[in-house]
XYZ file of C-alpha atoms in Angstrom:
752
model
C 21.662 4.005 5.585
C 18.342 4.650 3.827
C 18.678 1.488 1.724
C 18.815 -0.599 5.016
C 15.622 0.740 6.393
C 12.682 -1.515 7.022
C 9.112 -0.822 6.522
C 6.014 -2.658 8.217
C 2.387 -2.151 8.933
C 1.321 -2.840 12.590
C -2.261 -2.863 13.984
C -2.820 -0.420 16.908
C -5.724 -0.779 19.506
C -7.106 1.964 21.622
C -7.677 4.627 19.052
C -11.129 6.189 19.438
C -10.942 9.137 16.996
C -8.760 11.173 14.539
C -7.027 12.856 17.412
C -5.839 9.511 18.784
C -4.532 8.728 15.404
C -2.642 11.930 15.380
C -1.136 11.127 18.864
C -0.082 7.700 17.931
C 1.515 9.064 14.747
C 3.399 11.725 16.779
C 4.472 9.168 19.228
C 5.811 6.910 16.727
C 7.525 9.685 14.620
C 9.203 10.841 17.903
C 11.024 7.484 18.546
C 14.674 7.459 17.835
C 15.494 5.538 14.552
C 12.056 6.048 13.074
C 12.365 7.434 9.524
C 8.657 7.832 8.671
C 5.221 6.944 10.009
C 1.585 7.170 8.841
C -1.464 6.209 10.884
C -4.694 5.000 9.276
C -7.505 5.666 11.688
C -9.932 3.677 9.562
C -7.952 0.492 9.700
C -6.416 1.065 13.243
C -2.922 0.501 11.681
C 0.435 2.375 11.658
C 2.856 2.176 8.768
C 6.453 2.633 10.070
C 9.861 3.000 8.225
C 12.651 2.435 10.677
C 16.446 2.026 10.922
C 17.022 -1.527 12.387
C 20.383 -0.559 13.593
C 18.855 1.987 15.894
C 15.311 0.686 16.893
C 12.967 -2.108 16.524
C 9.064 -2.580 16.213
C 9.133 -3.903 19.867
C 10.801 -0.698 21.132
C 8.429 1.352 19.276
C 5.449 -0.688 20.636
C 6.841 0.171 24.284
C 6.582 3.821 23.478
C 3.147 3.431 22.219
C 2.138 1.548 25.316
C 3.360 4.354 27.475
C 1.006 6.741 25.462
C -1.848 4.392 26.243
C -1.968 2.483 22.831
C -1.174 -0.994 22.089
C 0.816 -1.684 18.847
C 0.780 -5.388 17.823
C 3.974 -6.713 16.562
C 3.909 -10.311 15.026
C 6.210 -12.288 12.664
C 3.891 -12.170 9.771
C 0.948 -10.054 8.412
C -1.485 -12.817 9.019
C -0.610 -13.266 12.606
C -0.736 -9.539 13.091
C -4.205 -9.206 11.543
C -5.400 -12.320 13.395
C -4.221 -10.721 16.717
C -5.881 -7.454 15.801
C -9.158 -9.362 15.081
C -8.994 -11.070 18.515
C -8.421 -7.621 20.242
C -11.149 -5.753 18.124
C -13.688 -8.712 18.757
C -12.905 -8.365 22.601
C -13.407 -4.526 22.292
C -16.471 -4.984 20.121
C -18.077 -7.446 22.634
C -17.326 -5.218 25.569
C -18.947 -2.272 23.781
C -22.016 -4.281 22.848
C -22.410 -5.270 26.589
C -22.009 -1.713 27.679
C -24.423 -0.375 25.083
C -27.157 -2.839 26.240
C -26.641 -2.044 29.874
C -26.445 1.762 28.988
C -29.882 1.680 27.284
C -31.273 -0.501 30.071
C -30.373 2.177 32.590
C -30.968 5.205 30.505
C -34.512 4.264 29.424
C -36.122 4.419 32.944
C -34.100 7.473 33.721
C -35.447 9.178 30.544
C -38.899 8.143 31.396
C -38.779 9.766 34.843
C -37.345 12.867 33.601
C -39.379 13.378 30.277
C -42.733 12.351 31.760
C -42.128 14.508 34.831
C -42.683 11.466 37.278
C -42.004 12.713 40.772
C -41.930 10.600 43.809
C -39.965 10.812 47.054
C -36.372 10.347 46.323
C -36.799 10.415 42.517
C -33.981 12.954 42.246
C -31.583 10.462 44.028
C -32.853 7.641 41.886
C -32.057 9.646 38.637
C -28.592 10.311 40.156
C -27.904 6.720 40.907
C -29.053 5.622 37.379
C -26.865 8.316 35.601
C -23.925 7.429 37.925
C -24.216 3.692 36.934
C -24.231 4.518 33.269
C -21.128 6.798 33.772
C -19.232 4.362 35.894
C -19.951 1.074 34.272
C -20.809 1.900 30.666
C -18.795 5.129 30.120
C -15.690 4.178 32.084
C -13.540 4.072 28.876
C -14.488 7.764 28.088
C -13.084 8.834 31.387
C -9.956 6.762 31.592
C -8.851 7.659 28.034
C -10.365 11.239 27.990
C -8.800 12.512 31.018
C -5.540 10.834 30.379
C -5.256 12.633 27.057
C -6.468 15.790 28.559
C -3.712 15.758 31.097
C -1.146 15.030 28.307
C -2.557 18.040 26.553
C -3.723 15.890 23.686
C -7.523 15.934 24.198
C -9.569 13.748 22.025
C -13.325 12.764 21.425
C -13.258 10.831 24.853
C -12.180 14.049 26.420
C -15.204 15.835 25.049
C -17.561 13.221 26.305
C -15.886 13.004 29.667
C -15.853 16.735 30.289
C -19.417 17.179 29.065
C -21.095 14.441 30.994
C -19.186 15.114 34.032
C -20.184 18.836 33.921
C -23.847 17.952 33.400
C -23.700 15.434 36.201
C -21.946 17.695 38.750
C -24.185 20.638 38.051
C -27.252 18.358 38.538
C -25.578 16.805 41.674
C -25.176 20.369 43.124
C -28.758 21.231 42.427
C -29.871 18.004 44.062
C -27.979 18.418 47.238
C -28.325 22.291 47.500
C -31.652 23.222 45.757
C -31.862 26.292 47.957
C -28.796 27.892 46.218
C -30.838 28.523 43.090
C -34.216 29.109 44.848
C -32.932 32.148 46.900
C -31.818 33.520 43.542
C -35.064 32.918 41.797
C -33.475 30.460 39.454
C -34.714 26.895 38.587
C -32.614 24.067 39.899
C -32.448 22.257 36.631
C -31.313 18.605 36.538
C -29.354 17.128 33.658
C -28.977 13.517 34.777
C -30.702 12.270 31.701
C -28.327 14.229 29.497
C -25.316 12.547 31.173
C -26.595 9.167 30.640
C -28.069 9.643 27.223
C -24.947 11.255 25.920
C -23.032 8.131 26.784
C -25.688 5.791 25.506
C -25.774 7.657 22.089
C -22.022 7.922 21.726
C -21.782 4.225 22.527
C -24.380 3.489 19.872
C -22.669 5.445 17.238
C -19.206 4.025 18.073
C -20.639 0.327 18.072
C -22.206 0.946 14.630
C -19.083 2.797 13.395
C -16.935 -0.044 14.622
C -19.108 -2.631 12.853
C -19.063 -0.640 9.566
C -15.319 -0.047 9.788
C -14.653 -3.792 9.959
C -16.300 -4.052 6.620
C -13.828 -1.472 5.037
C -10.992 -4.130 5.557
C -13.035 -6.856 3.822
C -10.508 -6.916 0.928
C -7.601 -7.745 3.062
C -9.569 -10.370 4.969
C -10.789 -11.985 1.627
C -7.145 -12.046 0.353
C -5.909 -13.669 3.560
C -8.659 -16.093 3.391
C -7.187 -17.274 -0.016
C -4.097 -18.548 1.799
C -4.431 -22.454 2.572
C -3.304 -23.597 5.869
C -2.583 -27.246 4.695
C -0.981 -28.821 1.591
C -0.772 -32.183 0.065
C 2.981 -33.000 0.182
C 4.285 -35.747 -2.273
C 6.956 -37.601 -0.545
C 10.026 -38.994 -2.214
C 8.405 -42.467 -2.256
C 5.284 -40.968 -4.069
C 3.016 -41.100 -1.010
C 0.827 -38.065 -0.473
C 0.763 -36.632 3.070
C -1.386 -33.857 4.265
C 0.903 -31.323 6.154
C 0.731 -27.658 7.596
C 1.788 -25.078 5.081
C 4.663 -24.241 7.339
C 6.287 -27.453 6.711
C 6.513 -26.779 2.831
C 9.875 -25.705 1.693
C 10.942 -24.381 -1.769
C 11.638 -27.537 -3.936
C 8.882 -29.594 -2.274
C 6.417 -31.229 -4.592
C 2.695 -30.523 -4.007
C -0.386 -32.421 -5.282
C -3.250 -30.119 -6.331
C -6.685 -31.666 -6.996
C -9.854 -30.132 -8.348
C -11.355 -27.648 -5.839
C -7.974 -27.134 -4.166
C -6.441 -23.594 -3.635
C -2.825 -23.879 -4.701
C -0.680 -23.317 -1.489
C 2.503 -22.294 -2.996
C 4.046 -20.388 -6.023
C 5.579 -23.055 -8.220
C 6.052 -24.658 -11.534
C 3.852 -27.458 -12.754
C 5.763 -30.763 -13.018
C 3.021 -32.882 -14.433
C -0.747 -32.788 -15.165
C -3.034 -30.507 -16.950
C -5.716 -28.369 -15.243
C -7.687 -25.168 -15.464
C -6.763 -22.591 -12.829
C -8.931 -19.730 -11.684
C -6.512 -16.687 -11.273
C -9.199 -14.093 -10.964
C -7.976 -13.104 -7.313
C -4.652 -12.052 -8.842
C -5.623 -10.637 -12.298
C -9.439 -9.927 -11.960
C -9.946 -12.110 -14.954
C -12.876 -14.518 -14.522
C -11.874 -17.058 -17.282
C -9.880 -20.117 -16.196
C -6.236 -20.493 -17.344
C -4.918 -23.811 -18.513
C -1.754 -25.081 -16.687
C 0.510 -27.634 -18.242
C 4.059 -29.004 -17.398
C 6.535 -25.975 -17.226
C 3.653 -23.437 -16.466
C 3.657 -21.200 -13.373
C 1.011 -21.183 -10.714
C 0.548 -18.936 -7.870
C -0.640 -19.379 -4.188
C -4.302 -18.731 -3.614
C -5.394 -19.513 -7.071
C -8.076 -22.219 -7.400
C -7.670 -25.398 -9.399
C -11.201 -25.868 -10.889
C -10.618 -28.987 -13.136
C -7.766 -31.400 -13.508
C -4.947 -32.468 -11.226
C -1.414 -31.056 -10.922
C 2.047 -32.021 -9.403
C 3.766 -28.653 -8.587
C 7.254 -28.034 -7.455
C 7.345 -25.148 -4.974
C 9.461 -22.117 -5.805
C 8.214 -19.642 -3.189
C 6.288 -20.320 0.136
C 4.838 -18.323 2.961
C 5.644 -14.593 2.996
C 7.680 -15.052 -0.306
C 4.584 -15.831 -2.521
C 3.101 -13.361 -4.889
C -0.208 -13.347 -2.804
C 1.626 -12.558 0.396
C 3.347 -9.717 -1.473
C -0.014 -8.322 -2.811
C -1.450 -8.500 0.751
C 1.398 -6.577 2.150
C 1.249 -4.059 -0.755
C -2.516 -3.557 -0.142
C -1.951 -3.070 3.518
C 0.803 -0.572 3.010
C -1.334 1.247 0.394
C -4.276 1.388 2.629
C -2.035 2.724 5.346
C -0.564 5.453 3.055
C -2.158 8.913 3.049
C -3.840 10.670 0.054
C -2.806 14.335 -0.430
C -6.032 15.674 0.788
C -5.610 13.961 4.107
C -2.842 16.332 5.077
C -5.191 19.260 5.335
C -7.535 17.005 7.494
C -4.698 16.043 9.762
C -3.762 19.662 10.401
C -7.486 20.494 11.268
C -7.736 17.277 13.440
C -4.801 18.373 15.641
C -6.437 21.626 16.693
C -10.152 20.556 16.481
C -10.751 19.179 19.965
C -8.833 22.119 21.782
C -10.682 24.555 19.544
C -14.065 22.935 20.453
C -13.230 23.131 24.132
C -12.441 26.798 23.696
C -15.587 27.405 21.965
C -17.620 25.483 24.648
C -15.962 27.742 27.424
C -16.615 30.987 25.437
C -20.297 29.846 25.019
C -20.734 29.221 28.767
C -19.225 32.663 29.711
C -21.243 34.599 26.981
C -24.503 32.934 28.124
C -23.790 33.528 31.787
C -23.120 37.206 30.973
C -26.839 37.518 29.798
C -28.078 37.470 33.403
C -28.277 35.933 36.738
C -30.957 33.593 35.600
C -29.102 32.262 32.623
C -26.643 29.777 34.300
C -28.693 26.651 33.535
C -28.852 27.742 29.913
C -25.008 28.371 29.808
C -24.349 25.007 31.132
C -26.896 23.295 28.573
C -25.296 25.220 25.631
C -21.638 24.499 26.654
C -22.396 20.833 27.154
C -24.129 20.678 23.691
C -21.085 22.227 21.993
C -18.917 19.576 23.562
C -20.961 16.741 22.523
C -22.048 17.698 18.962
C -18.573 18.197 17.678
C -17.302 15.117 15.987
C -13.609 14.740 15.098
C -14.286 11.115 14.005
C -16.275 12.123 10.918
C -13.302 14.278 9.673
C -10.667 11.570 10.516
C -12.689 8.740 8.797
C -13.691 10.785 5.683
C -10.615 10.094 3.716
C -9.036 6.864 5.027
C -12.323 4.841 4.789
C -12.818 5.881 1.190
C -9.182 5.010 0.323
C -9.447 1.635 2.097
C -12.453 0.628 0.357
C -11.271 1.907 -3.006
C -7.839 0.080 -2.795
C -9.596 -3.025 -1.718
C -12.121 -2.830 -4.602
C -9.136 -2.341 -7.019
C -7.409 -5.364 -5.559
C -10.419 -7.540 -6.111
C -10.505 -6.528 -9.751
C -6.798 -7.035 -10.542
C -5.849 -3.372 -9.966
C -3.059 -3.206 -7.334
C -2.652 0.332 -6.063
C 0.580 0.866 -4.178
C 0.157 4.468 -3.072
C -3.069 6.153 -1.872
C -1.950 9.231 -3.836
C -2.221 7.350 -7.096
C -5.824 6.490 -6.314
C -6.710 10.113 -5.684
C -4.716 11.763 -8.628
C -5.578 9.147 -11.392
C -8.939 10.900 -11.788
C -7.066 14.042 -12.786
C -5.284 12.390 -15.736
C -6.002 13.755 -19.197
C -3.062 12.275 -21.053
C -1.952 8.678 -21.072
C 1.525 7.702 -22.604
C 1.691 4.128 -23.525
C 4.634 1.967 -24.282
C 4.291 -0.321 -27.351
C 5.852 -3.690 -26.837
C 4.308 -5.627 -24.048
C 2.031 -2.864 -23.105
C -0.028 -1.915 -26.228
C 0.872 -5.226 -27.846
C 0.771 -8.814 -26.454
C 4.250 -8.843 -25.493
C 4.757 -12.323 -27.049
C 6.786 -11.423 -30.297
C 7.864 -13.981 -32.835
C 10.550 -13.943 -35.446
C 8.539 -14.559 -38.706
C 11.167 -13.752 -41.365
C 14.792 -13.043 -41.649
C 17.014 -11.414 -44.312
C 20.645 -12.397 -44.719
C 22.987 -12.714 -47.690
C 24.760 -15.889 -46.552
C 24.184 -19.250 -44.744
C 24.427 -18.363 -40.977
C 26.970 -20.414 -39.166
C 25.793 -22.152 -36.015
C 28.472 -20.442 -33.832
C 26.734 -17.042 -34.835
C 23.410 -18.394 -33.896
C 24.632 -19.719 -30.514
C 26.239 -16.388 -29.977
C 23.047 -14.586 -30.640
C 21.275 -16.853 -28.109
C 23.852 -16.522 -25.377
C 23.721 -12.669 -25.610
C 19.859 -12.414 -25.926
C 19.430 -14.692 -22.901
C 21.097 -11.891 -20.839
C 18.864 -9.079 -22.274
C 15.753 -7.797 -20.631
C 14.318 -6.376 -23.854
C 10.752 -7.653 -24.946
C 12.107 -8.824 -28.295
C 15.010 -10.731 -26.807
C 12.722 -13.771 -26.098
C 11.637 -13.994 -29.787
C 15.219 -13.962 -30.821
C 16.177 -16.576 -28.257
C 13.328 -18.841 -29.442
C 14.413 -18.454 -33.072
C 17.934 -19.302 -32.200
C 16.832 -22.231 -30.203
C 14.742 -23.614 -33.404
C 17.827 -23.242 -35.619
C 20.638 -24.890 -33.523
C 21.354 -28.517 -34.305
C 20.865 -31.243 -31.820
C 24.485 -31.590 -31.316
C 24.682 -27.824 -30.643
C 21.898 -27.937 -28.080
C 23.749 -30.719 -26.284
C 26.948 -28.702 -26.183
C 27.516 -26.277 -23.285
C 26.930 -22.532 -24.046
C 29.972 -20.413 -23.870
C 30.078 -17.515 -21.306
C 30.447 -14.002 -22.820
C 33.697 -12.313 -22.403
C 31.964 -8.980 -22.076
C 28.342 -7.927 -22.275
C 27.092 -4.276 -22.556
C 23.487 -3.231 -22.563
C 23.049 0.188 -24.218
C 19.664 1.684 -23.441
C 17.580 2.576 -26.448
C 19.966 0.910 -28.897
C 20.522 -2.793 -27.986
C 23.491 -5.039 -26.609
C 27.115 -5.582 -27.632
C 29.071 -8.544 -26.459
C 32.055 -10.521 -26.896
C 31.857 -14.285 -27.098
C 34.953 -16.495 -27.677
C 36.745 -13.535 -29.148
C 34.168 -12.365 -31.536
C 32.299 -9.135 -30.960
C 28.665 -9.175 -31.882
C 25.834 -6.779 -31.542
C 22.013 -7.081 -31.509
C 19.765 -4.011 -31.632
C 18.405 -1.268 -33.883
C 19.624 0.515 -36.879
C 21.392 3.199 -34.922
C 23.338 0.519 -33.079
C 24.306 -1.066 -36.414
C 25.675 2.209 -37.746
C 27.459 2.745 -34.532
C 29.158 -0.539 -34.736
C 30.402 0.539 -38.306
C 28.325 -1.992 -40.350
C 26.699 -1.048 -43.416
C 23.080 -2.138 -44.439
C 22.584 -2.666 -48.030
C 20.135 -0.633 -49.947
C 17.907 -3.757 -50.320
C 18.205 -4.423 -46.577
C 17.044 -0.905 -45.770
C 13.996 -1.194 -48.221
C 12.996 -4.490 -46.631
C 13.255 -3.240 -43.161
C 11.161 -0.256 -44.222
C 8.565 -2.395 -45.835
C 8.349 -4.602 -42.597
C 7.992 -1.535 -40.432
C 5.140 -0.221 -42.513
C 3.446 -3.536 -41.770
C 3.777 -3.006 -37.988
C 6.642 -5.426 -37.441
C 9.653 -4.865 -35.052
C 13.112 -4.793 -36.782
C 16.135 -6.178 -35.078
C 19.675 -6.151 -36.706
C 22.356 -8.442 -35.573
C 25.789 -9.142 -36.661
C 29.531 -9.938 -35.861
C 32.811 -8.610 -36.937
C 33.174 -8.444 -40.697
C 29.649 -9.930 -41.688
C 26.718 -8.176 -43.157
C 23.929 -7.490 -40.679
C 21.178 -9.922 -40.388
C 17.718 -8.395 -40.293
C 14.945 -10.025 -38.177
C 11.228 -9.372 -38.754
C 9.561 -9.625 -35.353
C 5.844 -9.508 -35.114
C 3.815 -8.948 -32.048
C -0.041 -8.762 -32.219
C -1.974 -5.739 -30.794
C -3.841 -6.579 -27.700
C -7.433 -7.433 -28.490
C -8.762 -4.777 -26.087
C -6.476 -2.039 -27.116
C -8.676 -0.184 -29.805
C -11.678 -0.409 -27.434
C -9.541 0.886 -24.561
C -8.286 3.775 -26.466
C -11.861 4.597 -27.626
C -13.077 4.493 -23.920
C -10.202 6.775 -22.870
C -11.137 9.204 -25.590
C -14.708 9.279 -24.210
C -13.281 9.945 -20.639
C -11.399 13.041 -22.008
C -8.033 11.310 -21.969
C -5.634 11.779 -24.892
C -3.443 8.916 -25.852
C 0.206 8.984 -26.989
C 2.343 6.047 -28.210
C 5.734 6.396 -26.710
C 8.200 3.885 -28.159
C 11.944 3.347 -29.127
C 10.715 1.628 -32.274
C 10.967 2.739 -35.736
C 8.565 5.656 -36.774
C 6.922 3.650 -39.420
C 6.216 0.656 -37.246
C 4.961 2.826 -34.401
C 2.532 4.736 -36.782
C 1.104 1.597 -38.113
C 0.399 0.148 -34.588
C -1.117 3.580 -33.452
C -3.283 3.706 -36.554
C -4.629 0.254 -35.665
C -5.167 1.112 -32.101
C -6.637 4.470 -32.793
C -4.026 6.335 -30.725
C -3.968 10.184 -31.070
C -0.291 10.933 -31.412
C 3.097 9.035 -31.859
C 6.573 9.732 -30.497
C 8.986 7.056 -31.753
C 12.668 6.384 -31.977
C 13.290 7.671 -28.435
C 15.684 6.475 -25.889
C 14.691 6.070 -22.271
C 15.957 9.473 -21.392
C 13.907 10.694 -24.317
C 10.850 8.972 -22.898
C 11.225 10.861 -19.799
C 11.703 14.147 -21.676
C 8.608 13.582 -23.626
C 6.643 13.062 -20.338
C 8.164 16.362 -18.936
C 7.264 18.176 -22.073
C 3.542 17.150 -21.803
C 3.505 18.141 -18.119
C 4.973 21.649 -18.923
C 2.186 21.985 -21.626
C -0.338 21.599 -18.694
C -1.164 18.012 -19.019
C -1.723 15.584 -16.102
C 0.223 12.708 -17.337
C 0.005 9.072 -16.647
C 2.571 6.536 -18.142
C 1.842 3.002 -18.791
C 4.789 0.708 -19.546
C 6.300 -2.656 -18.618
C 10.002 -2.533 -19.445
C 13.316 -1.283 -17.855
C 13.419 1.337 -20.560
C 10.203 2.690 -19.318
C 11.352 3.221 -15.611
C 12.538 6.761 -16.099
C 9.350 7.894 -17.803
C 7.232 6.088 -15.086
C 9.167 7.725 -12.498
C 8.672 11.150 -14.040
C 4.902 10.765 -14.713
C 2.195 12.173 -12.475
C 0.745 8.692 -12.143
C 2.793 5.540 -13.244
C 1.025 2.392 -14.253
C 2.898 -1.021 -14.741
C 1.492 -3.920 -16.700
C 1.496 -7.200 -14.862
C 4.358 -9.516 -16.233
C 6.611 -6.665 -16.907
C 10.188 -6.067 -15.617
C 10.802 -5.914 -11.850
C 12.105 -2.368 -12.187
C 8.965 -1.174 -13.842
C 6.790 -2.869 -11.180
C 8.848 -1.394 -8.376
C 8.685 2.161 -9.767
C 4.976 2.192 -10.744
C 2.458 3.541 -8.303
C -0.312 1.143 -9.790
C -0.122 -2.217 -11.374
C -2.595 -3.929 -13.684
C -2.070 -7.618 -12.749
C -3.645 -9.029 -15.904
C -1.673 -6.787 -18.103
C -4.871 -5.834 -19.969
C -5.303 -2.217 -21.132
C -8.978 -2.230 -20.501
C -8.221 -2.106 -16.828
C -6.694 1.291 -17.043
C -10.212 2.981 -17.749
C -11.505 0.810 -14.984
C -8.728 2.258 -12.522
C -9.566 5.891 -13.773
C -13.342 5.112 -13.041
C -12.408 3.908 -9.592
C -10.315 6.743 -8.882
C -13.068 9.192 -9.877
C -15.588 7.467 -7.701
C -13.314 7.319 -4.680
C -12.407 11.070 -5.278
C -16.104 11.843 -5.416
C -16.808 9.877 -2.126
C -13.939 11.662 -0.282
C -15.345 14.962 -1.367
C -18.927 13.937 -0.050
C -17.426 12.620 3.169
C -15.308 15.820 3.785
C -18.211 18.034 2.772
C -20.556 16.167 5.179
C -18.003 16.315 7.996
C -17.152 19.984 7.591
C -20.620 21.210 7.038
C -21.967 19.031 9.958
C -19.356 20.669 12.400
C -19.552 24.220 10.890
C -23.494 24.260 11.193
C -23.860 21.947 14.248
C -21.438 23.789 16.605
C -22.978 27.310 16.351
C -26.572 25.744 16.595
C -25.460 24.000 19.702
C -23.874 27.161 21.051
C -27.333 28.812 20.835
C -26.881 31.347 18.001
C -30.575 30.539 17.030
C -32.032 31.059 20.486
C -32.408 34.843 20.575
C -34.336 34.873 17.369
C -36.197 31.633 17.267
C -35.945 30.420 20.859
C -34.180 27.230 19.579
C -31.582 25.620 21.907
C -30.265 22.205 21.044
C -30.719 19.524 23.640
C -27.456 17.762 24.650
C -29.298 14.382 23.976
C -29.973 15.453 20.433
C -26.434 16.742 20.052
C -24.947 13.518 21.158
C -27.273 11.501 18.786
C -26.082 13.726 15.810
C -22.466 13.240 16.843
C -22.754 9.624 17.208
C -24.341 8.991 13.829
C -22.312 11.509 11.752
C -19.198 9.298 11.603
C -21.474 6.237 10.821
C -22.830 8.112 7.766
C -19.171 8.844 6.580
C -18.284 5.130 6.820
C -21.431 3.918 5.126
C -20.920 6.329 2.272
C -17.432 4.933 1.732
C -18.857 1.486 1.511
C -20.738 2.455 -1.486
C -17.666 2.004 -3.459
C -18.041 -1.749 -3.106
C -21.162 -1.443 -5.390
C -20.403 1.091 -7.984
C -19.953 0.004 -11.480
C -16.522 0.512 -13.019
C -15.983 1.709 -16.559
C -15.146 -0.755 -19.378
C -16.347 -4.025 -17.653
C -15.285 -6.743 -19.959
C -17.959 -8.763 -21.533
C -15.663 -11.632 -22.753
C-alpha cells in the first residue's frame, strides 16, 4: 500500500553530467518496487520512494552498480553524507593529480606544435605525449564514455572520448602514412595537441566545477556540524560522565554548560540559561530556558547551565528531521527542470548527429577539405556542454533552499521555492498566525456561581482539543479549581466530538457539555441572553475572541479571550503590499473581531465566520479570479485551505497536520519571514533564468560556430582547444552564478 512506502535520499557517485543523472534516474525508476525517483545532479543524490515489501535500498544499489554508478546506502543521513564526502574527496584528489599531470604533458606538446618546433622524430614525441595524456589523465572519459555509448546512453564523457580519439587517430594516420595526403595535394595535419588540450581543459573545468559544487551543499554540512558527537550524562548518583551521543536514550539526564551545543531534544529539569536557537528559527536573540522549557538538539547554550531530560535523540530530533527535510527538498525538482530533463535526454545524441552532419558537409566541399571536416566535427563534439543545462536549475535550488534553512525558512518542496515568487495574494489565518497564539481569558460573563464540577469538565474537554483558544480556557480552569480539586483525578469523558469550525461537545460523568462559538451554542439549544449577546458583540469589536460554554440546563458562560497581534504584523503587511501582494484575513472568528484585528494589521480584506471547508472554498474562489494564492496558517482547521493553495506556508509551533501539509515552514513563526521567503524565491527564480539563458545561448551559438557557419564569410573556424576551454568553463559559470544566492540581501531583514 502507498501508506507503507518508504522514502530516502542516497548519495550517488560516478555521475559526470546531466545525461548521467538521467541514466541513474531511469535505472532507479526501472527497479521493481520503486514508486518514484528524482536525481539531483548538483548534489549527486537520488531521492527514492519504494515499497519495502518488494525491494530495498540495497537491491536498488545493485542495479545502479550494474549501470556503472555507486549508490551509497547507510543507516543514517549523517553516515551517508560522510561516506559520500570520502568518495568525493577521493575522486577530487584523483582529478587534481590527473589535472597536474595533464598540463605537465600538454604544455611541451603545445609548445612544439604552436611554435612550429621541428626536430627528428618530433611527430612521434607529440604522439607519445598525447597518448600519455589520454591513457593516464583521460582514462575516466574513455571507460565511462564508451560504456555509456555502447548502452545507447551517451554522455559528456562520450563526447570527449569520441572527439579526442578521432583527433588522435587522424593524426596518427597522418604520422604513419604522410604520403596518403601528399599524393592528393592535401596537408597532413596533426591534431595531437588538440587531443591533449581537450582533456586538460575539460579536467580543469570539472575540477573547478566539483570544487564549486561542494559549496552548494554547505547548508547541509553546516546543519550536520551542529550535531554534537558527545554528551555529558548525569548518572543516577549525580556523577557526570562524558559519553558518545549514541549511548544517550530518551529519559536520560544531560548536563549542559555555557558554550555547549545541546545534544538532544528535551525538557529542562533544572537551571536557567540563554539558548541561541538561530539555527532553527533564524532569530539571533537568545531565548531564556527555565525548568519545564523545551530545548532542541544543536542549539547553543550561551550563558548559564541546564539539566535536561532527553525526549528525543539521534534521528528523532527536530534537527535531524530538518536535515532530512532539506535533503529531500534539495533533491526534489522544480517544475522548470522537467523541460531541461527532456532536452538533456536527447542533447548528446543530437550533438553527435550534428557532428557527423558537419563532417560530411565539410567533406563534400572538395577533396582538400578533409582536415577542415575533422576539425569542425571535433569542435562540435567538445564545445557542447550538457553539464551547464543539467546544473542550471538544481544548483540554484540547492543554494536557495540552504539559504532559507539558515534563515529559519524550511522549504519542503523545490516547486514552492520556484512558485512563491508568483504569489500575488496571501490568505492569513488569525489565531497563532497573525496573532501571537498565546491567548488568555481576561473576562467571563455568567449569571451564577460556577460549580467546580463544571470547571473541571471544561478542563477535561479542552485538554483534548487542538484549537488555539483551548489552552487559554485550560489555563483559566486550572487557576479556578481548588487545591482539593487539583489533587483529585480527572474523569475520562464518556464521549468527545470535535466539530470543525464550531467547537467540541462531550459527555463527562453523564453531563453533556459544549465549548465553542455562537453557532454551536444555538445548535445545542442553549439561549444566549440579550445582555450576553451585547457583551459578546462589545468584546468582539475590541478584537477579543469569544468562546461560549455550557452544560445541560445552564445558561451559557461567555469567555473573553484576548490574543495580541504579532509585533511585526503591520510592518509585514505593509511590506507585502509594496511587493504587490494583496492580503486577506481568513478566519472562523466573528466578523467584528476579525475586522478589528485586520484594521490594526492593515490587511486589505476579511473573510470571517468560515468553517475549514469554507476556507478552502475561499482559496478556490480567489484562484478562479486569477490570483496566485499562498495560504499561511498553523491549525488543523487550516489544513484544507493549505492543501488547496498554490503555495502553503505553515507557522512554526503549529499543528502537526498543518506542518505536514505545508510546502514551506517559518520556523520562528514570525510573519516578517514570509516576505523574506518571497524575496528568496524571486532571487532563486532570477538565478535559474540566468543560468538557463546562459546554458541555452551558449549551446545555441557555440555549436553552429564550431560547425563552421562563419567560415565561408569570415574565415573563422573554431579551434578544438578553444571549444574545449569554452565547454569546460560554461558549467563553472553556472555554478558560480548560483552561489551568488548566498550573498543576496533578503527583504524585510529584522532590525530588532
